[in-house]
CSV table of C-alpha atoms (C1' of nucleotides) in Angstrom, one decimal:
chain,number,residue,atom,x,y,z
V,1,MET,CA,13.7,-14.6,-1.5
V,2,ALA,CA,10.1,-15.6,-1.9
V,3,LYS,CA,9.3,-16.0,-5.5
V,4,ARG,CA,6.7,-18.7,-5.3
V,5,LYS,CA,4.2,-18.4,-8.2
V,6,GLU,CA,5.3,-16.3,-11.1
V,7,ASN,CA,2.0,-16.6,-12.9
V,8,SER,CA,-0.5,-16.4,-10.1
V,9,THR,CA,-3.4,-14.0,-10.7
V,10,ASN,CA,-1.9,-12.0,-7.9
V,11,MET,CA,1.3,-11.4,-9.8
V,12,LEU,CA,-0.6,-10.8,-13.0
V,13,ASN,CA,-2.8,-8.2,-11.4
V,14,GLU,CA,0.2,-6.5,-9.9
V,15,LYS,CA,1.8,-6.3,-13.3
V,16,LEU,CA,-1.3,-4.9,-14.8
V,17,ILE,CA,-1.6,-2.2,-12.2
V,18,MET,CA,2.0,-1.1,-12.6
V,19,GLU,CA,1.6,-0.6,-16.3
V,20,CYS,CA,-0.3,2.6,-15.4
V,21,ASP,CA,2.0,5.5,-14.7
V,22,LEU,CA,-0.2,6.9,-12.0
V,23,LEU,CA,-0.6,3.7,-10.2
V,24,TYR,CA,3.1,3.1,-10.5
V,25,ALA,CA,3.9,6.5,-8.9
V,26,ILE,CA,1.5,6.0,-6.0
V,27,ASN,CA,2.5,2.4,-5.3
V,28,LYS,CA,6.2,3.1,-5.4
V,29,VAL,CA,6.0,5.4,-2.4
V,30,GLY,CA,3.1,3.5,-0.8
V,31,GLY,CA,3.3,1.3,2.2
V,32,ARG,CA,3.9,2.3,5.7
V,33,TRP,CA,7.4,3.7,5.7
V,34,LYS,CA,8.7,4.9,2.4
V,35,LEU,CA,7.3,8.5,2.4
V,36,MET,CA,8.2,8.8,6.1
V,37,ILE,CA,11.8,7.9,5.2
V,38,LEU,CA,11.9,10.2,2.2
V,39,SER,CA,10.5,13.1,4.2
V,40,LYS,CA,13.3,12.7,6.7
V,41,LEU,CA,15.9,13.0,3.9
V,42,GLN,CA,14.4,16.2,2.5
V,43,LYS,CA,16.7,18.5,4.5
V,44,ARG,CA,20.0,16.6,4.3
V,45,LYS,CA,21.6,13.2,3.8
V,46,LEU,CA,21.3,10.9,6.8
V,47,ARG,CA,23.1,7.8,8.0
V,48,PHE,CA,21.3,4.6,8.7
V,49,SER,CA,21.4,5.1,12.4
V,50,GLU,CA,20.2,8.7,12.1
V,51,ILE,CA,17.1,7.7,10.2
V,52,LYS,CA,16.5,5.0,12.8
V,53,ARG,CA,16.7,7.7,15.5
V,54,GLU,CA,14.3,9.9,13.6
V,55,ILE,CA,11.8,7.0,13.2
V,56,PRO,CA,12.3,5.1,16.4
V,57,THR,CA,9.4,2.7,15.9
V,58,ILE,CA,10.7,1.3,12.6
V,59,THR,CA,12.7,-1.9,13.0
V,60,GLU,CA,16.1,-2.3,11.5
V,61,ARG,CA,14.8,-5.0,9.2
V,62,MET,CA,12.1,-2.8,7.8
V,63,LEU,CA,14.4,0.2,7.5
V,64,ALA,CA,16.9,-1.8,5.5
V,65,LEU,CA,14.2,-3.3,3.3
V,66,GLN,CA,12.6,0.0,2.5
V,67,LEU,CA,15.9,1.7,1.8
V,68,ARG,CA,16.9,-1.1,-0.6
V,69,GLU,CA,13.7,-0.6,-2.5
V,70,LEU,CA,13.9,3.1,-2.6
V,71,GLU,CA,17.5,2.8,-3.9
V,72,LYS,CA,16.4,0.3,-6.6
V,73,ASP,CA,13.7,2.7,-7.7
V,74,GLU,CA,16.1,5.6,-7.6
V,75,PHE,CA,14.5,7.6,-5.0
V,76,VAL,CA,17.6,7.6,-2.8
V,77,LYS,CA,21.3,7.3,-3.4
V,78,ARG,CA,23.3,5.2,-1.1
V,79,THR,CA,26.9,6.0,-0.4
V,80,VAL,CA,29.3,3.7,1.4
V,81,TYR,CA,32.4,5.3,2.9
V,82,ALA,CA,35.5,3.1,3.2
V,83,GLU,CA,35.9,3.6,6.9
V,84,VAL,CA,35.9,1.6,10.0
V,85,PRO,CA,33.5,1.5,11.7
V,86,PRO,CA,31.5,1.5,8.5
V,87,LYS,CA,29.7,4.6,7.4
V,88,VAL,CA,26.8,4.7,4.9
V,89,ASP,CA,24.5,7.6,4.1
V,90,TYR,CA,21.4,8.1,2.1
V,91,GLU,CA,20.2,11.1,0.2
V,92,LEU,CA,17.3,12.0,-2.1
V,93,THR,CA,17.9,11.8,-5.8
V,94,ALA,CA,16.9,14.6,-8.1
V,95,VAL,CA,14.1,12.5,-9.4
V,96,ALA,CA,12.7,12.2,-5.8
V,97,ARG,CA,13.0,15.9,-5.2
V,98,GLU,CA,10.8,16.6,-8.2
V,99,LEU,CA,8.0,14.9,-6.2
V,100,ILE,CA,8.2,17.2,-3.3
V,101,PRO,CA,5.9,19.9,-4.7
V,102,VAL,CA,3.4,17.2,-5.5
V,103,TRP,CA,3.6,15.8,-2.0
V,104,ARG,CA,2.9,19.3,-0.7
V,105,GLN,CA,-0.3,19.5,-2.7
V,106,LEU,CA,-1.4,16.2,-1.5
V,107,GLU,CA,-0.7,17.3,2.0
V,108,ASN,CA,-2.8,20.4,1.6
V,109,TRP,CA,-5.6,18.4,0.2
V,110,ALA,CA,-5.5,16.2,3.3
V,111,LYS,CA,-5.3,19.1,5.7
V,112,LYS,CA,-8.3,20.6,4.1
V,113,HIS,CA,-10.5,17.6,3.8
V,114,ARG,CA,-9.8,14.8,6.2
V,115,LYS,CA,-12.1,14.5,9.1
V,116,TYR,CA,-10.7,14.8,12.5
V,117,GLU,CA,-10.3,11.3,13.9
V,118,GLY,CA,-9.2,12.2,17.3
V,119,VAL,CA,-5.6,12.7,16.4
V,120,ASP,CA,-3.3,15.6,16.1
V,121,HIS,CA,-2.0,15.9,12.6
V,122,VAL,CA,1.7,16.3,12.0
V,123,THR,CA,3.6,17.8,9.1
V,124,PRO,CA,7.0,16.2,8.8
D,1,MET,CA,-14.5,-8.7,11.8
D,2,ALA,CA,-10.9,-9.4,12.8
D,3,LYS,CA,-10.0,-7.0,15.6
D,4,ARG,CA,-7.3,-9.1,17.3
D,5,LYS,CA,-4.8,-6.9,19.1
D,6,GLU,CA,-5.7,-3.3,19.5
D,7,ASN,CA,-2.3,-2.3,21.0
D,8,SER,CA,0.1,-4.3,18.8
D,9,THR,CA,3.1,-2.3,17.6
D,10,ASN,CA,1.6,-2.9,14.2
D,11,MET,CA,-1.5,-0.9,15.1
D,12,LEU,CA,0.4,1.7,16.9
D,13,ASN,CA,2.7,2.3,14.0
D,14,GLU,CA,-0.3,2.5,11.6
D,15,LYS,CA,-1.8,5.2,13.8
D,16,LEU,CA,1.4,7.1,14.1
D,17,ILE,CA,1.7,7.1,10.3
D,18,MET,CA,-1.8,8.3,9.7
D,19,GLU,CA,-1.3,11.3,11.9
D,20,CYS,CA,0.7,12.8,9.1
D,21,ASP,CA,-1.4,14.4,6.5
D,22,LEU,CA,0.7,13.4,3.6
D,23,LEU,CA,0.9,9.8,4.6
D,24,TYR,CA,-2.8,9.8,5.1
D,25,ALA,CA,-3.4,11.1,1.6
D,26,ILE,CA,-1.1,8.5,0.0
D,27,ASN,CA,-2.4,5.6,2.1
D,28,LYS,CA,-6.0,6.4,1.5
D,29,VAL,CA,-5.7,5.8,-2.2
D,30,GLY,CA,-2.9,3.2,-1.9
D,31,GLY,CA,-3.3,-0.4,-2.5
D,32,ARG,CA,-3.9,-2.2,-5.7
D,33,TRP,CA,-7.3,-1.1,-6.7
D,34,LYS,CA,-8.5,2.2,-5.3
D,35,LEU,CA,-6.9,4.6,-7.8
D,36,MET,CA,-7.8,2.2,-10.6
D,37,ILE,CA,-11.5,2.4,-9.5
D,38,LEU,CA,-11.4,6.1,-9.0
D,39,SER,CA,-9.9,6.7,-12.5
D,40,LYS,CA,-12.8,4.7,-14.0
D,41,LEU,CA,-15.2,7.0,-12.3
D,42,GLN,CA,-13.7,10.2,-13.7
D,43,LYS,CA,-15.9,10.5,-16.7
D,44,ARG,CA,-19.2,9.5,-15.3
D,45,LYS,CA,-20.9,7.5,-12.6
D,46,LEU,CA,-20.9,3.8,-13.0
D,47,ARG,CA,-22.8,0.8,-11.7
D,48,PHE,CA,-21.2,-2.0,-9.9
D,49,SER,CA,-21.3,-4.3,-12.9
D,50,GLU,CA,-19.9,-1.6,-15.1
D,51,ILE,CA,-16.9,-1.1,-13.0
D,52,LYS,CA,-16.4,-4.8,-12.9
D,53,ARG,CA,-16.5,-4.9,-16.7
D,54,GLU,CA,-13.9,-2.1,-16.9
D,55,ILE,CA,-11.6,-4.0,-14.5
D,56,PRO,CA,-12.3,-7.6,-15.4
D,57,THR,CA,-9.5,-9.0,-13.2
D,58,ILE,CA,-10.8,-7.6,-10.0
D,59,THR,CA,-13.0,-10.0,-8.0
D,60,GLU,CA,-16.4,-9.0,-6.8
D,61,ARG,CA,-15.2,-9.3,-3.2
D,62,MET,CA,-12.4,-6.9,-3.7
D,63,LEU,CA,-14.5,-4.5,-5.7
D,64,ALA,CA,-17.1,-4.4,-3.0
D,65,LEU,CA,-14.5,-4.0,-0.2
D,66,GLN,CA,-12.7,-1.2,-1.9
D,67,LEU,CA,-15.9,0.6,-2.8
D,68,ARG,CA,-16.9,0.5,0.8
D,69,GLU,CA,-13.7,2.0,2.0
D,70,LEU,CA,-13.8,4.7,-0.7
D,71,GLU,CA,-17.3,5.5,0.4
D,72,LYS,CA,-16.3,5.7,4.0
D,73,ASP,CA,-13.4,8.0,3.2
D,74,GLU,CA,-15.8,10.1,1.0
D,75,PHE,CA,-14.0,9.6,-2.3
D,76,VAL,CA,-17.2,8.1,-3.8
D,77,LYS,CA,-20.9,8.5,-3.3
D,78,ARG,CA,-23.0,5.4,-3.5
D,79,THR,CA,-26.6,5.8,-4.7
D,80,VAL,CA,-29.1,3.0,-4.4
D,81,TYR,CA,-32.2,3.1,-6.6
D,82,ALA,CA,-35.4,1.5,-5.4
D,83,GLU,CA,-35.9,-0.7,-8.4
D,84,VAL,CA,-36.0,-4.3,-9.1
D,85,PRO,CA,-33.6,-5.7,-10.2
D,86,PRO,CA,-31.5,-3.5,-7.9
D,87,LYS,CA,-29.5,-0.6,-9.3
D,88,VAL,CA,-26.7,1.0,-7.5
D,89,ASP,CA,-24.2,3.5,-8.9
D,90,TYR,CA,-21.1,5.2,-7.8
D,91,GLU,CA,-19.7,8.6,-8.5
D,92,LEU,CA,-16.7,10.7,-7.4
D,93,THR,CA,-17.2,13.2,-4.7
D,94,ALA,CA,-16.0,16.8,-5.0
D,95,VAL,CA,-13.3,16.0,-2.6
D,96,ALA,CA,-12.0,13.3,-4.8
D,97,ARG,CA,-12.2,15.5,-7.9
D,98,GLU,CA,-9.9,17.9,-6.3
D,99,LEU,CA,-7.2,15.3,-6.4
D,100,ILE,CA,-7.4,14.8,-10.1
D,101,PRO,CA,-4.9,17.6,-10.9
D,102,VAL,CA,-2.5,16.1,-8.4
D,103,TRP,CA,-2.8,12.7,-9.9
D,104,ARG,CA,-2.0,14.2,-13.3
D,105,GLN,CA,1.2,15.6,-11.9
D,106,LEU,CA,2.2,12.3,-10.4
D,107,GLU,CA,1.5,10.7,-13.7
D,108,ASN,CA,3.7,13.1,-15.6
D,109,TRP,CA,6.4,12.6,-13.1
D,110,ALA,CA,6.2,8.8,-13.7
D,111,LYS,CA,6.0,9.1,-17.4
D,112,LYS,CA,9.2,11.2,-17.4
D,113,HIS,CA,11.3,9.2,-15.0
D,114,ARG,CA,10.3,5.6,-14.7
D,115,LYS,CA,12.6,3.2,-16.4
D,116,TYR,CA,11.2,1.0,-19.1
D,117,GLU,CA,10.6,-2.4,-17.5
D,118,GLY,CA,9.4,-4.1,-20.6
D,119,VAL,CA,5.8,-3.0,-20.3
D,120,ASP,CA,3.7,-0.6,-22.2
D,121,HIS,CA,2.5,2.2,-20.1
D,122,VAL,CA,-1.1,3.0,-19.9
D,123,THR,CA,-3.0,6.2,-19.1
D,124,PRO,CA,-6.4,5.5,-17.8
P,1,DC,C1',27.8,1.0,12.5
P,2,DA,C1',25.0,-1.0,9.4
P,3,DG,C1',23.1,-4.2,8.5
P,4,DT,C1',21.3,-10.1,8.0
P,5,DA,C1',18.8,-14.2,9.3
P,6,DT,C1',15.1,-16.5,11.3
P,7,DC,C1',10.8,-17.0,12.8
P,8,DC,C1',6.1,-15.6,13.8
P,9,DA,C1',1.9,-12.4,13.5
P,10,DT,C1',-1.1,-9.6,10.7
P,11,DT,C1',-3.2,-8.0,6.6
P,12,DA,C1',-4.3,-8.0,1.7
P,13,DA,C1',-5.9,-10.5,-2.0
P,14,DG,C1',-7.9,-14.3,-4.7
P,15,DA,C1',-11.3,-18.4,-5.7
P,16,DT,C1',-15.6,-19.9,-5.4
P,17,DA,C1',-20.2,-20.5,-4.0
P,18,DC,C1',-24.3,-18.5,-2.7
P,19,DT,C1',-28.4,-14.9,-1.9
P,20,DG,C1',-32.1,-10.9,-1.4
C,1,DC,C1',-27.9,-6.9,-10.2
C,2,DA,C1',-25.2,-6.2,-6.5
C,3,DG,C1',-23.5,-7.9,-3.6
C,4,DT,C1',-21.9,-11.8,1.0
C,5,DA,C1',-19.8,-15.7,3.1
C,6,DT,C1',-16.2,-18.8,3.5
C,7,DC,C1',-11.9,-20.5,2.7
C,8,DT,C1',-7.1,-20.3,1.0
C,9,DT,C1',-2.8,-18.2,-0.4
C,10,DA,C1',0.4,-14.3,-0.8
C,11,DA,C1',2.5,-10.3,1.0
C,12,DT,C1',3.8,-7.3,4.6
C,13,DG,C1',5.4,-6.1,9.0
C,14,DG,C1',7.4,-7.1,13.6
C,15,DA,C1',10.7,-9.4,17.4
C,16,DT,C1',14.8,-10.9,18.2
C,17,DA,C1',19.4,-12.6,17.7
C,18,DC,C1',23.5,-12.3,15.3
C,19,DT,C1',27.7,-10.5,12.2
C,20,DG,C1',31.5,-8.3,9.1
DNA sequence: CAGTATCCATTAAGATACTG
DNA sequence: CAGTATCTTAATGGATACTG
């Protein structure tokens, strides 16, 4: 799926950036949905449809895509149960859980400094 | 510049996400270049051309765009000197500096956990 | 239930040329 | 020096229909 130009400057720049540990860490949970999904999994494991219910505005396509990436990067563990109808659930890995305190700090920083932009802030 | 559909689901989703402090914090320094730029400014203020020299693969367009956003979000302070030829420099704000210890933790997490993907990791 | 597949819209990023 | 302007390409996200 979509692997046009392996040696475009675009690709090279992305590789360059990901060589840096910090940039790697930020970019792996960047994007619109990943942290949102991870935050929903903090309390307990959830099924696909449960996550979808928690984040109603995400499409199934995006949810599936993001979950695949999070799984590949070992932020979540996917478990398939041999049942019918099918049952799959997702849970945070230990590696992901280690990030929670760091997220809290980021959150506190944001709470403290961001300017009010006419929205109510939410803590997931 | 480009303000097509104000009420697309896309826009609504972006707003929703940014109501969360944590997601705000991550997304403000997300993207390919922002953290890279900020890290270069940790030691001292730099001029436009100096940043460009530190990050040779960024285009002038991208550097200018990212600096504008970082300025707007108050991560950097832009100073114009009334000289000719023109001189402008950029420095981290106090708000941005408060994030440095958090970055360090993220970095340590990444160092510890990321799998080796055939690249040498770099600490800026 | 837990996804894929397909198609389209939006945004991010890059190349290059040009300017006060 | 410190940028803009313009154009093109790549990546991301959304809508919708369909399936094992």
